[in-house]
């Protein structure tokens, strides 16, 4: 894939070896899923496992046998599978790091997949026309051939010449089924089925294209060898289904309904917003955050909201606190534009965004999503109220437009709507700040006269990118915002 | 090849034409603008593929209409699934399989083509993946259609409201990407009859089509029964295809209803200038850019291939009547 690979770990139970940007080996807890930027590797194995990662740096700990599984990496949000169009390499080829190895198609785009390893192609697992799910192994590469003395690569006869390599045909030699490294042509699902039935896949006669071994071939062989009685058992359907859902463990038999069925593990593949969250939070965890916490007196805010509601003649409009907080936030951003910026790591530049596109984190049945209200600096509180309502409705119906999600410059997370005093939010990259607001709580406070009065207090936690923002800036920004919330009449000073 | 539009080249300091190093110093990536009128779509696609794979410059190609109606399928398009092959063969419509992904379109002299070919770091902060590039293109066209119609990017289509007027396709290589669009300026209803409705439709279309389909199905049956009493089998096919075309029409619209042609092209150029320093280039200069031998994958499907596809497809095979009456 183009671009660098960063391995981010945000799930407890991990220990990472090596530098943050050149991790070669990660030890996983048995029930953990590791999401790798541009790739998905999922596991469900009974023991701690050394996994194979792809890295642009020389590996200190090479996997056993020197064979690396290269999966189809994530090529875009929401893309779960791609069609394999063509291979640029064939088994036995020596390939360089970043060399294009194949082309896939996802929806509207053809995409070249590049190798992250230098090595020799050991085995190609799909043929053009196959649909490959993201995360499935595309091919295997031998990284350190010397470590695998018994390995013999497949060298094809006379690969067809091309001008620049794009038209290389995949030629598997005269008899791929007899390859000594087990280079038979079959999908991982079929290999797993063979393993399940205790069948050596090299002994199976393939009836698919180019001698490809199909599921039926394995079952037929197993029946012939009297390994199974009935090849059409629902066990196989359960195996394939589970495999496609990402489990590589010994599958439980889904067709056998046990008396403890309700206690069985349930695998939930992460899709859509949930999958996007895995990716975005993993990247955000790499950024050095600092959190600034403060309390805001919301007495005036509550009075203002009540006044809006009492004087509201539009039945479709419901006034809440958020639009007031959003507008006052925008006012404060005008004075502290660095809080409304994006950090470009590669060029070490901070882009001070002109528009205040304030994102509002929303918990929906489909997962966490952060649509943003564009150009808040130019909107009235009423317009913000209506736009917020529209976004909430769209989010609940999973009908948000990409435009609504793209282009945010700062995020507000009203976790208090659900509960809690405050949270420690993670940045919504590439933004540099995020604000989590807790529930407004009535607490006793001392007045200037020394007496106790009830006050509606809201705790806020501002998470900021410490590479770009310092504590003083965030503190001053928060004071400015707090002033507008506690004394909303000051907003009128800036009214145009 | 049609002559490209010629404009004055922008001058940098000292009076010399600004090249890539100078543009970089200003922090603006340079982009070559090439304009054609009536360039055959096959030539356009060949040029685009060559520039994507062998050039290291950024390019914007605008083709104001192609020379004749042509069907263009995506890289993995299967004629049997996507086309009414019998009609296509009878009417001798050329069918091209292009090098980018995506769906099938029928283009003609009224179609406007806009293509961006960029290095992966040409647009700062833009990740070279399908979705970000698609969203970036929406930013460009937001400026073009500002204040005109309810323009959106809906999944992968450009729409006014819920009606598509622009289709997109992309190809992303190791260091570069291409995003090209065919804009439905105008279309002939009968042209749509050559295309089958795709099995995979965008979400936004399903809601519109579902209800429309039920209405049109009933209407089709009534119309057909009143028209085909004494018609031949081929006539029946033509009639039924025309009514099938109505399904396509349920979700597309004509761009000419929203904006004059020249205004669209001018605005697109202006919008592109907000991201790039445009340098108009003559088509002859493009040949000089690349001496690398190149084998493109975009090609015209042969009649034999289409006939074989028609034979293999069960529904098409049943309608095995001769083309000439």
PDB file of C-alpha atoms in Angstrom, chain B residues 16-295:
ATOM      1  CA  UNK B  16       9.895  32.736 -18.014  1.00  0.00           C
ATOM      2  CA  UNK B  17       7.094  30.165 -18.023  1.00  0.00           C
ATOM      3  CA  UNK B  18       6.562  28.802 -14.565  1.00  0.00           C
ATOM      4  CA  UNK B  19       7.679  25.237 -14.226  1.00  0.00           C
ATOM      5  CA  UNK B  20       7.235  22.693 -11.527  1.00  0.00           C
ATOM      6  CA  UNK B  21      10.098  23.862  -9.265  1.00  0.00           C
ATOM      7  CA  UNK B  22       8.832  27.434  -9.302  1.00  0.00           C
ATOM      8  CA  UNK B  23       5.273  26.389  -8.565  1.00  0.00           C
ATOM      9  CA  UNK B  24       6.498  24.262  -5.705  1.00  0.00           C
ATOM     10  CA  UNK B  25       8.292  27.250  -4.184  1.00  0.00           C
ATOM     11  CA  UNK B  26       4.937  29.030  -4.034  1.00  0.00           C
ATOM     12  CA  UNK B  27       3.493  25.960  -2.320  1.00  0.00           C
ATOM     13  CA  UNK B  28       0.966  25.350  -5.109  1.00  0.00           C
ATOM     14  CA  UNK B  29       1.156  22.148  -7.083  1.00  0.00           C
ATOM     15  CA  UNK B  30       1.273  22.578 -10.824  1.00  0.00           C
ATOM     16  CA  UNK B  31      -1.321  20.900 -13.024  1.00  0.00           C
ATOM     17  CA  UNK B  32      -1.407  20.634 -16.806  1.00  0.00           C
ATOM     18  CA  UNK B  33      -4.781  21.455 -18.303  1.00  0.00           C
ATOM     19  CA  UNK B  34      -5.655  19.804 -21.598  1.00  0.00           C
ATOM     20  CA  UNK B  35      -8.917  20.533 -23.343  1.00  0.00           C
ATOM     21  CA  UNK B  36     -10.471  18.596 -26.180  1.00  0.00           C
ATOM     22  CA  UNK B  37     -13.672  18.788 -28.122  1.00  0.00           C
ATOM     23  CA  UNK B  38     -15.179  15.662 -29.617  1.00  0.00           C
ATOM     24  CA  UNK B  39     -12.167  13.458 -28.849  1.00  0.00           C
ATOM     25  CA  UNK B  40     -13.155   9.792 -29.256  1.00  0.00           C
ATOM     26  CA  UNK B  41     -13.565   8.297 -25.794  1.00  0.00           C
ATOM     27  CA  UNK B  42     -11.221   5.408 -26.561  1.00  0.00           C
ATOM     28  CA  UNK B  43      -8.423   7.859 -27.366  1.00  0.00           C
ATOM     29  CA  UNK B  44      -9.202   9.837 -24.260  1.00  0.00           C
ATOM     30  CA  UNK B  45      -9.001   6.735 -22.079  1.00  0.00           C
ATOM     31  CA  UNK B  46      -5.772   5.618 -23.731  1.00  0.00           C
ATOM     32  CA  UNK B  47      -4.274   9.029 -23.079  1.00  0.00           C
ATOM     33  CA  UNK B  48      -5.439   9.044 -19.473  1.00  0.00           C
ATOM     34  CA  UNK B  49      -4.078   5.608 -18.754  1.00  0.00           C
ATOM     35  CA  UNK B  50      -0.755   6.512 -20.301  1.00  0.00           C
ATOM     36  CA  UNK B  51      -0.500   9.719 -18.300  1.00  0.00           C
ATOM     37  CA  UNK B  52      -1.422   7.917 -15.105  1.00  0.00           C
ATOM     38  CA  UNK B  53       1.198   5.231 -15.559  1.00  0.00           C
ATOM     39  CA  UNK B  54       4.068   7.021 -17.286  1.00  0.00           C
ATOM     40  CA  UNK B  55       3.889  10.707 -16.412  1.00  0.00           C
ATOM     41  CA  UNK B  56       4.945  12.303 -13.137  1.00  0.00           C
ATOM     42  CA  UNK B  57       2.943  15.510 -13.661  1.00  0.00           C
ATOM     43  CA  UNK B  58      -0.552  16.368 -12.488  1.00  0.00           C
ATOM     44  CA  UNK B  59      -3.181  16.600 -15.221  1.00  0.00           C
ATOM     45  CA  UNK B  60      -6.666  17.894 -15.753  1.00  0.00           C
ATOM     46  CA  UNK B  61      -8.341  16.713 -18.938  1.00  0.00           C
ATOM     47  CA  UNK B  62     -11.608  18.164 -20.154  1.00  0.00           C
ATOM     48  CA  UNK B  63     -13.281  16.638 -23.204  1.00  0.00           C
ATOM     49  CA  UNK B  64     -16.295  18.535 -24.430  1.00  0.00           C
ATOM     50  CA  UNK B  65     -18.267  15.617 -25.870  1.00  0.00           C
ATOM     51  CA  UNK B  66     -17.085  12.500 -27.633  1.00  0.00           C
ATOM     52  CA  UNK B  67     -17.557  11.713 -31.307  1.00  0.00           C
ATOM     53  CA  UNK B  68     -20.201   8.975 -31.247  1.00  0.00           C
ATOM     54  CA  UNK B  69     -22.399   7.094 -28.776  1.00  0.00           C
ATOM     55  CA  UNK B  70     -20.219   4.535 -27.016  1.00  0.00           C
ATOM     56  CA  UNK B  71     -20.746   2.209 -24.105  1.00  0.00           C
ATOM     57  CA  UNK B  72     -17.945   2.281 -21.539  1.00  0.00           C
ATOM     58  CA  UNK B  73     -17.778  -0.465 -18.917  1.00  0.00           C
ATOM     59  CA  UNK B  74     -15.571  -0.647 -15.833  1.00  0.00           C
ATOM     60  CA  UNK B  75     -12.526  -2.864 -15.707  1.00  0.00           C
ATOM     61  CA  UNK B  76     -14.363  -5.947 -14.596  1.00  0.00           C
ATOM     62  CA  UNK B  77     -17.578  -5.294 -16.440  1.00  0.00           C
ATOM     63  CA  UNK B  78     -19.297  -8.330 -17.905  1.00  0.00           C
ATOM     64  CA  UNK B  79     -21.334  -7.533 -21.016  1.00  0.00           C
ATOM     65  CA  UNK B  80     -23.897 -10.236 -20.346  1.00  0.00           C
ATOM     66  CA  UNK B  81     -24.740  -8.709 -16.977  1.00  0.00           C
ATOM     67  CA  UNK B  82     -24.589  -5.059 -17.940  1.00  0.00           C
ATOM     68  CA  UNK B  83     -25.785  -4.727 -21.510  1.00  0.00           C
ATOM     69  CA  UNK B  84     -28.720  -5.572 -23.706  1.00  0.00           C
ATOM     70  CA  UNK B  85     -26.213  -7.201 -26.032  1.00  0.00           C
ATOM     71  CA  UNK B  86     -28.658  -7.987 -28.802  1.00  0.00           C
ATOM     72  CA  UNK B  87     -29.613  -4.338 -29.214  1.00  0.00           C
ATOM     73  CA  UNK B  88     -25.998  -3.243 -28.885  1.00  0.00           C
ATOM     74  CA  UNK B  89     -24.947  -5.589 -31.673  1.00  0.00           C
ATOM     75  CA  UNK B  90     -27.894  -4.730 -33.895  1.00  0.00           C
ATOM     76  CA  UNK B  91     -27.221  -1.035 -33.627  1.00  0.00           C
ATOM     77  CA  UNK B  92     -23.414  -1.407 -33.806  1.00  0.00           C
ATOM     78  CA  UNK B  93     -22.734   0.516 -30.609  1.00  0.00           C
ATOM     79  CA  UNK B  94     -19.007   0.308 -29.702  1.00  0.00           C
ATOM     80  CA  UNK B  95     -18.307  -1.181 -26.283  1.00  0.00           C
ATOM     81  CA  UNK B  96     -15.141  -0.290 -24.377  1.00  0.00           C
ATOM     82  CA  UNK B  97     -13.760  -1.807 -21.214  1.00  0.00           C
ATOM     83  CA  UNK B  98     -11.786   0.912 -19.433  1.00  0.00           C
ATOM     84  CA  UNK B  99      -8.887   0.646 -17.003  1.00  0.00           C
ATOM     85  CA  UNK B 100     -10.681   2.149 -14.012  1.00  0.00           C
ATOM     86  CA  UNK B 101     -13.272   0.540 -11.769  1.00  0.00           C
ATOM     87  CA  UNK B 102     -16.903   1.444 -11.506  1.00  0.00           C
ATOM     88  CA  UNK B 103     -20.004   0.947 -13.546  1.00  0.00           C
ATOM     89  CA  UNK B 104     -21.238   1.275 -17.090  1.00  0.00           C
ATOM     90  CA  UNK B 105     -22.159   4.427 -18.936  1.00  0.00           C
ATOM     91  CA  UNK B 106     -23.235   5.277 -22.428  1.00  0.00           C
ATOM     92  CA  UNK B 107     -21.525   8.422 -23.621  1.00  0.00           C
ATOM     93  CA  UNK B 108     -22.166  10.577 -26.680  1.00  0.00           C
ATOM     94  CA  UNK B 109     -21.426  14.025 -28.109  1.00  0.00           C
ATOM     95  CA  UNK B 110     -23.414  15.649 -25.344  1.00  0.00           C
ATOM     96  CA  UNK B 111     -21.394  14.101 -22.506  1.00  0.00           C
ATOM     97  CA  UNK B 112     -18.761  16.251 -20.804  1.00  0.00           C
ATOM     98  CA  UNK B 113     -15.701  14.507 -19.365  1.00  0.00           C
ATOM     99  CA  UNK B 114     -13.522  15.882 -16.592  1.00  0.00           C
ATOM    100  CA  UNK B 115     -10.496  13.957 -15.377  1.00  0.00           C
ATOM    101  CA  UNK B 116      -7.958  14.578 -12.639  1.00  0.00           C
ATOM    102  CA  UNK B 117      -4.676  12.683 -12.621  1.00  0.00           C
ATOM    103  CA  UNK B 118      -2.488  13.481  -9.617  1.00  0.00           C
ATOM    104  CA  UNK B 119       0.564  12.412  -7.733  1.00  0.00           C
ATOM    105  CA  UNK B 120      -0.375  11.006  -4.366  1.00  0.00           C
ATOM    106  CA  UNK B 121       1.060  14.004  -2.508  1.00  0.00           C
ATOM    107  CA  UNK B 122      -0.316  16.645  -4.877  1.00  0.00           C
ATOM    108  CA  UNK B 123      -3.212  17.551  -2.606  1.00  0.00           C
ATOM    109  CA  UNK B 124      -1.874  18.178   0.919  1.00  0.00           C
ATOM    110  CA  UNK B 125      -3.462  15.928   3.494  1.00  0.00           C
ATOM    111  CA  UNK B 126      -5.414  13.907   0.954  1.00  0.00           C
ATOM    112  CA  UNK B 127      -5.069  10.195   1.504  1.00  0.00           C
ATOM    113  CA  UNK B 128      -4.817   8.229  -1.749  1.00  0.00           C
ATOM    114  CA  UNK B 129      -7.868   6.050  -1.172  1.00  0.00           C
ATOM    115  CA  UNK B 130     -11.183   5.926  -3.007  1.00  0.00           C
ATOM    116  CA  UNK B 131     -13.339   7.666  -0.429  1.00  0.00           C
ATOM    117  CA  UNK B 132     -11.055  10.617   0.392  1.00  0.00           C
ATOM    118  CA  UNK B 133     -10.452  11.278  -3.309  1.00  0.00           C
ATOM    119  CA  UNK B 134     -14.187  11.091  -3.954  1.00  0.00           C
ATOM    120  CA  UNK B 135     -14.821  13.576  -1.117  1.00  0.00           C
ATOM    121  CA  UNK B 136     -12.093  15.880  -2.399  1.00  0.00           C
ATOM    122  CA  UNK B 137     -13.693  15.898  -5.835  1.00  0.00           C
ATOM    123  CA  UNK B 138     -16.961  16.866  -4.203  1.00  0.00           C
ATOM    124  CA  UNK B 139     -15.240  19.933  -2.793  1.00  0.00           C
ATOM    125  CA  UNK B 140     -14.257  20.956  -6.323  1.00  0.00           C
ATOM    126  CA  UNK B 141     -17.747  20.528  -7.689  1.00  0.00           C
ATOM    127  CA  UNK B 142     -19.361  22.158  -4.668  1.00  0.00           C
ATOM    128  CA  UNK B 143     -17.680  25.311  -5.906  1.00  0.00           C
ATOM    129  CA  UNK B 144     -18.855  24.657  -9.471  1.00  0.00           C
ATOM    130  CA  UNK B 145     -22.463  24.148  -8.504  1.00  0.00           C
ATOM    131  CA  UNK B 146     -22.639  26.613  -5.636  1.00  0.00           C
ATOM    132  CA  UNK B 147     -26.088  28.110  -5.570  1.00  0.00           C
ATOM    133  CA  UNK B 148     -27.291  25.898  -8.402  1.00  0.00           C
ATOM    134  CA  UNK B 149     -29.420  22.892  -7.676  1.00  0.00           C
ATOM    135  CA  UNK B 150     -29.106  20.669  -4.658  1.00  0.00           C
ATOM    136  CA  UNK B 151     -25.681  19.280  -5.519  1.00  0.00           C
ATOM    137  CA  UNK B 152     -24.294  16.405  -3.482  1.00  0.00           C
ATOM    138  CA  UNK B 153     -22.002  13.491  -3.701  1.00  0.00           C
ATOM    139  CA  UNK B 154     -24.289  10.566  -2.942  1.00  0.00           C
ATOM    140  CA  UNK B 155     -22.128   7.544  -2.303  1.00  0.00           C
ATOM    141  CA  UNK B 156     -20.172   7.600  -5.580  1.00  0.00           C
ATOM    142  CA  UNK B 157     -22.460   9.631  -7.829  1.00  0.00           C
ATOM    143  CA  UNK B 158     -22.877  13.358  -8.326  1.00  0.00           C
ATOM    144  CA  UNK B 159     -26.538  14.185  -7.892  1.00  0.00           C
ATOM    145  CA  UNK B 160     -28.962  17.032  -7.846  1.00  0.00           C
ATOM    146  CA  UNK B 161     -31.315  15.963  -5.096  1.00  0.00           C
ATOM    147  CA  UNK B 162     -31.578  12.240  -5.699  1.00  0.00           C
ATOM    148  CA  UNK B 163     -30.968  12.296  -9.440  1.00  0.00           C
ATOM    149  CA  UNK B 164     -27.598  11.373 -10.822  1.00  0.00           C
ATOM    150  CA  UNK B 165     -25.972  13.510 -13.444  1.00  0.00           C
ATOM    151  CA  UNK B 166     -22.349  12.509 -13.046  1.00  0.00           C
ATOM    152  CA  UNK B 167     -20.680   9.115 -12.687  1.00  0.00           C
ATOM    153  CA  UNK B 168     -17.207   8.592 -11.260  1.00  0.00           C
ATOM    154  CA  UNK B 169     -14.451   6.056 -11.537  1.00  0.00           C
ATOM    155  CA  UNK B 170     -10.953   5.860 -10.155  1.00  0.00           C
ATOM    156  CA  UNK B 171      -7.699   4.042 -10.336  1.00  0.00           C
ATOM    157  CA  UNK B 172      -5.080   4.268  -7.626  1.00  0.00           C
ATOM    158  CA  UNK B 173      -1.521   3.166  -8.275  1.00  0.00           C
ATOM    159  CA  UNK B 174       1.506   3.126  -6.046  1.00  0.00           C
ATOM    160  CA  UNK B 175       2.273   6.836  -6.408  1.00  0.00           C
ATOM    161  CA  UNK B 176      -0.607   8.347  -8.373  1.00  0.00           C
ATOM    162  CA  UNK B 177      -4.337   8.327  -8.787  1.00  0.00           C
ATOM    163  CA  UNK B 178      -6.940   9.197 -11.383  1.00  0.00           C
ATOM    164  CA  UNK B 179     -10.482  10.336 -10.792  1.00  0.00           C
ATOM    165  CA  UNK B 180     -12.584  10.777 -13.878  1.00  0.00           C
ATOM    166  CA  UNK B 181     -16.167  11.776 -14.343  1.00  0.00           C
ATOM    167  CA  UNK B 182     -18.655  11.644 -17.162  1.00  0.00           C
ATOM    168  CA  UNK B 183     -21.313  14.317 -16.859  1.00  0.00           C
ATOM    169  CA  UNK B 184     -24.739  13.661 -18.312  1.00  0.00           C
ATOM    170  CA  UNK B 185     -25.242  16.928 -20.037  1.00  0.00           C
ATOM    171  CA  UNK B 186     -28.052  15.466 -22.080  1.00  0.00           C
ATOM    172  CA  UNK B 187     -29.025  11.970 -23.122  1.00  0.00           C
ATOM    173  CA  UNK B 188     -31.244  10.099 -25.511  1.00  0.00           C
ATOM    174  CA  UNK B 189     -33.864   7.924 -23.894  1.00  0.00           C
ATOM    175  CA  UNK B 190     -33.252   5.159 -26.369  1.00  0.00           C
ATOM    176  CA  UNK B 191     -29.541   5.124 -25.444  1.00  0.00           C
ATOM    177  CA  UNK B 192     -30.389   4.077 -21.933  1.00  0.00           C
ATOM    178  CA  UNK B 193     -32.140   1.046 -23.345  1.00  0.00           C
ATOM    179  CA  UNK B 194     -28.758  -0.500 -24.168  1.00  0.00           C
ATOM    180  CA  UNK B 195     -27.899  -0.745 -20.482  1.00  0.00           C
ATOM    181  CA  UNK B 196     -29.317  -3.172 -17.986  1.00  0.00           C
ATOM    182  CA  UNK B 197     -30.029  -1.913 -14.515  1.00  0.00           C
ATOM    183  CA  UNK B 198     -27.021  -2.874 -12.388  1.00  0.00           C
ATOM    184  CA  UNK B 199     -27.595  -5.529  -9.751  1.00  0.00           C
ATOM    185  CA  UNK B 200     -25.731  -3.492  -7.180  1.00  0.00           C
ATOM    186  CA  UNK B 201     -27.325  -0.116  -6.887  1.00  0.00           C
ATOM    187  CA  UNK B 202     -26.354   2.693  -4.538  1.00  0.00           C
ATOM    188  CA  UNK B 203     -28.503   2.913  -1.401  1.00  0.00           C
ATOM    189  CA  UNK B 204     -29.937   6.297  -2.258  1.00  0.00           C
ATOM    190  CA  UNK B 205     -31.279   4.959  -5.542  1.00  0.00           C
ATOM    191  CA  UNK B 206     -33.031   1.965  -4.065  1.00  0.00           C
ATOM    192  CA  UNK B 207     -35.529   4.054  -2.191  1.00  0.00           C
ATOM    193  CA  UNK B 208     -36.546   5.983  -5.313  1.00  0.00           C
ATOM    194  CA  UNK B 209     -36.558   3.039  -7.648  1.00  0.00           C
ATOM    195  CA  UNK B 210     -38.513   0.686  -5.434  1.00  0.00           C
ATOM    196  CA  UNK B 211     -41.727   2.637  -5.672  1.00  0.00           C
ATOM    197  CA  UNK B 212     -41.187   3.804  -9.218  1.00  0.00           C
ATOM    198  CA  UNK B 213     -40.605   0.239 -10.374  1.00  0.00           C
ATOM    199  CA  UNK B 214     -44.000  -0.915  -9.192  1.00  0.00           C
ATOM    200  CA  UNK B 215     -45.756   1.847 -11.047  1.00  0.00           C
ATOM    201  CA  UNK B 216     -43.738   1.451 -14.223  1.00  0.00           C
ATOM    202  CA  UNK B 217     -44.164  -2.333 -14.313  1.00  0.00           C
ATOM    203  CA  UNK B 218     -47.919  -2.023 -14.488  1.00  0.00           C
ATOM    204  CA  UNK B 219     -47.686   0.756 -17.029  1.00  0.00           C
ATOM    205  CA  UNK B 220     -45.272  -1.254 -19.153  1.00  0.00           C
ATOM    206  CA  UNK B 221     -47.593  -4.218 -19.356  1.00  0.00           C
ATOM    207  CA  UNK B 222     -50.504  -2.073 -20.529  1.00  0.00           C
ATOM    208  CA  UNK B 223     -48.414  -0.266 -23.114  1.00  0.00           C
ATOM    209  CA  UNK B 224     -46.832  -3.439 -24.390  1.00  0.00           C
ATOM    210  CA  UNK B 225     -50.069  -5.287 -24.835  1.00  0.00           C
ATOM    211  CA  UNK B 226     -51.564  -2.450 -26.863  1.00  0.00           C
ATOM    212  CA  UNK B 227     -48.487  -2.086 -29.082  1.00  0.00           C
ATOM    213  CA  UNK B 228     -47.348  -5.568 -29.940  1.00  0.00           C
ATOM    214  CA  UNK B 229     -50.465  -7.209 -31.343  1.00  0.00           C
ATOM    215  CA  UNK B 230     -49.052  -7.686 -34.799  1.00  0.00           C
ATOM    216  CA  UNK B 231     -45.381  -6.900 -34.225  1.00  0.00           C
ATOM    217  CA  UNK B 232     -42.521  -9.272 -34.816  1.00  0.00           C
ATOM    218  CA  UNK B 233     -40.377 -10.745 -32.111  1.00  0.00           C
ATOM    219  CA  UNK B 234     -37.628  -8.204 -32.709  1.00  0.00           C
ATOM    220  CA  UNK B 235     -40.147  -5.376 -32.442  1.00  0.00           C
ATOM    221  CA  UNK B 236     -41.229  -6.826 -29.123  1.00  0.00           C
ATOM    222  CA  UNK B 237     -37.648  -6.770 -27.930  1.00  0.00           C
ATOM    223  CA  UNK B 238     -37.208  -3.167 -28.975  1.00  0.00           C
ATOM    224  CA  UNK B 239     -40.434  -2.095 -27.313  1.00  0.00           C
ATOM    225  CA  UNK B 240     -39.654  -3.888 -24.086  1.00  0.00           C
ATOM    226  CA  UNK B 241     -36.160  -2.407 -24.015  1.00  0.00           C
ATOM    227  CA  UNK B 242     -37.562   1.074 -24.435  1.00  0.00           C
ATOM    228  CA  UNK B 243     -39.782   0.566 -21.467  1.00  0.00           C
ATOM    229  CA  UNK B 244     -36.934  -0.881 -19.478  1.00  0.00           C
ATOM    230  CA  UNK B 245     -35.093   2.368 -20.193  1.00  0.00           C
ATOM    231  CA  UNK B 246     -37.655   4.126 -18.090  1.00  0.00           C
ATOM    232  CA  UNK B 247     -36.140   2.404 -15.058  1.00  0.00           C
ATOM    233  CA  UNK B 248     -32.840   4.169 -15.734  1.00  0.00           C
ATOM    234  CA  UNK B 249     -34.602   7.476 -16.188  1.00  0.00           C
ATOM    235  CA  UNK B 250     -36.091   7.247 -12.727  1.00  0.00           C
ATOM    236  CA  UNK B 251     -32.769   8.143 -11.160  1.00  0.00           C
ATOM    237  CA  UNK B 252     -30.894  10.336 -13.626  1.00  0.00           C
ATOM    238  CA  UNK B 253     -31.255  13.923 -14.756  1.00  0.00           C
ATOM    239  CA  UNK B 254     -29.809  16.187 -17.432  1.00  0.00           C
ATOM    240  CA  UNK B 255     -27.193  18.706 -16.406  1.00  0.00           C
ATOM    241  CA  UNK B 256     -28.359  21.058 -19.124  1.00  0.00           C
ATOM    242  CA  UNK B 257     -31.441  21.752 -17.034  1.00  0.00           C
ATOM    243  CA  UNK B 258     -29.176  23.334 -14.431  1.00  0.00           C
ATOM    244  CA  UNK B 259     -26.282  25.052 -16.140  1.00  0.00           C
ATOM    245  CA  UNK B 260     -25.063  26.147 -19.590  1.00  0.00           C
ATOM    246  CA  UNK B 261     -22.294  23.984 -20.978  1.00  0.00           C
ATOM    247  CA  UNK B 262     -19.636  26.648 -21.279  1.00  0.00           C
ATOM    248  CA  UNK B 263     -20.344  27.932 -17.787  1.00  0.00           C
ATOM    249  CA  UNK B 264     -19.849  24.457 -16.373  1.00  0.00           C
ATOM    250  CA  UNK B 265     -16.480  24.034 -18.088  1.00  0.00           C
ATOM    251  CA  UNK B 266     -15.299  27.499 -17.051  1.00  0.00           C
ATOM    252  CA  UNK B 267     -16.398  27.005 -13.473  1.00  0.00           C
ATOM    253  CA  UNK B 268     -14.706  23.630 -13.317  1.00  0.00           C
ATOM    254  CA  UNK B 269     -11.457  25.208 -14.453  1.00  0.00           C
ATOM    255  CA  UNK B 270     -11.829  27.993 -11.888  1.00  0.00           C
ATOM    256  CA  UNK B 271     -12.591  25.529  -9.110  1.00  0.00           C
ATOM    257  CA  UNK B 272      -9.529  23.483 -10.024  1.00  0.00           C
ATOM    258  CA  UNK B 273      -7.411  26.620  -9.779  1.00  0.00           C
ATOM    259  CA  UNK B 274      -8.209  26.836  -6.085  1.00  0.00           C
ATOM    260  CA  UNK B 275      -6.085  23.719  -5.598  1.00  0.00           C
ATOM    261  CA  UNK B 276      -3.614  23.863  -8.446  1.00  0.00           C
ATOM    262  CA  UNK B 277      -1.701  26.257 -10.632  1.00  0.00           C
ATOM    263  CA  UNK B 278      -3.114  25.397 -14.022  1.00  0.00           C
ATOM    264  CA  UNK B 279      -0.949  25.410 -17.093  1.00  0.00           C
ATOM    265  CA  UNK B 280      -2.659  24.882 -20.397  1.00  0.00           C
ATOM    266  CA  UNK B 281      -0.926  22.282 -22.519  1.00  0.00           C
ATOM    267  CA  UNK B 282      -1.271  21.437 -26.160  1.00  0.00           C
ATOM    268  CA  UNK B 283      -2.006  17.838 -26.998  1.00  0.00           C
ATOM    269  CA  UNK B 284       1.140  17.570 -29.128  1.00  0.00           C
ATOM    270  CA  UNK B 285       3.239  18.346 -26.058  1.00  0.00           C
ATOM    271  CA  UNK B 286       1.757  15.353 -24.266  1.00  0.00           C
ATOM    272  CA  UNK B 287       3.339  12.996 -26.745  1.00  0.00           C
ATOM    273  CA  UNK B 288       6.694  14.532 -25.974  1.00  0.00           C
ATOM    274  CA  UNK B 289       6.196  13.967 -22.246  1.00  0.00           C
ATOM    275  CA  UNK B 290       6.507  10.286 -22.374  1.00  0.00           C
ATOM    276  CA  UNK B 291       8.931   8.186 -24.331  1.00  0.00           C
ATOM    277  CA  UNK B 292       8.246   5.109 -22.250  1.00  0.00           C
ATOM    278  CA  UNK B 293       6.707   2.211 -24.065  1.00  0.00           C
ATOM    279  CA  UNK B 294       3.327   1.500 -22.664  1.00  0.00           C
ATOM    280  CA  UNK B 295       0.668  -1.159 -23.093  1.00  0.00           C
TER     281      UNK B 295
END
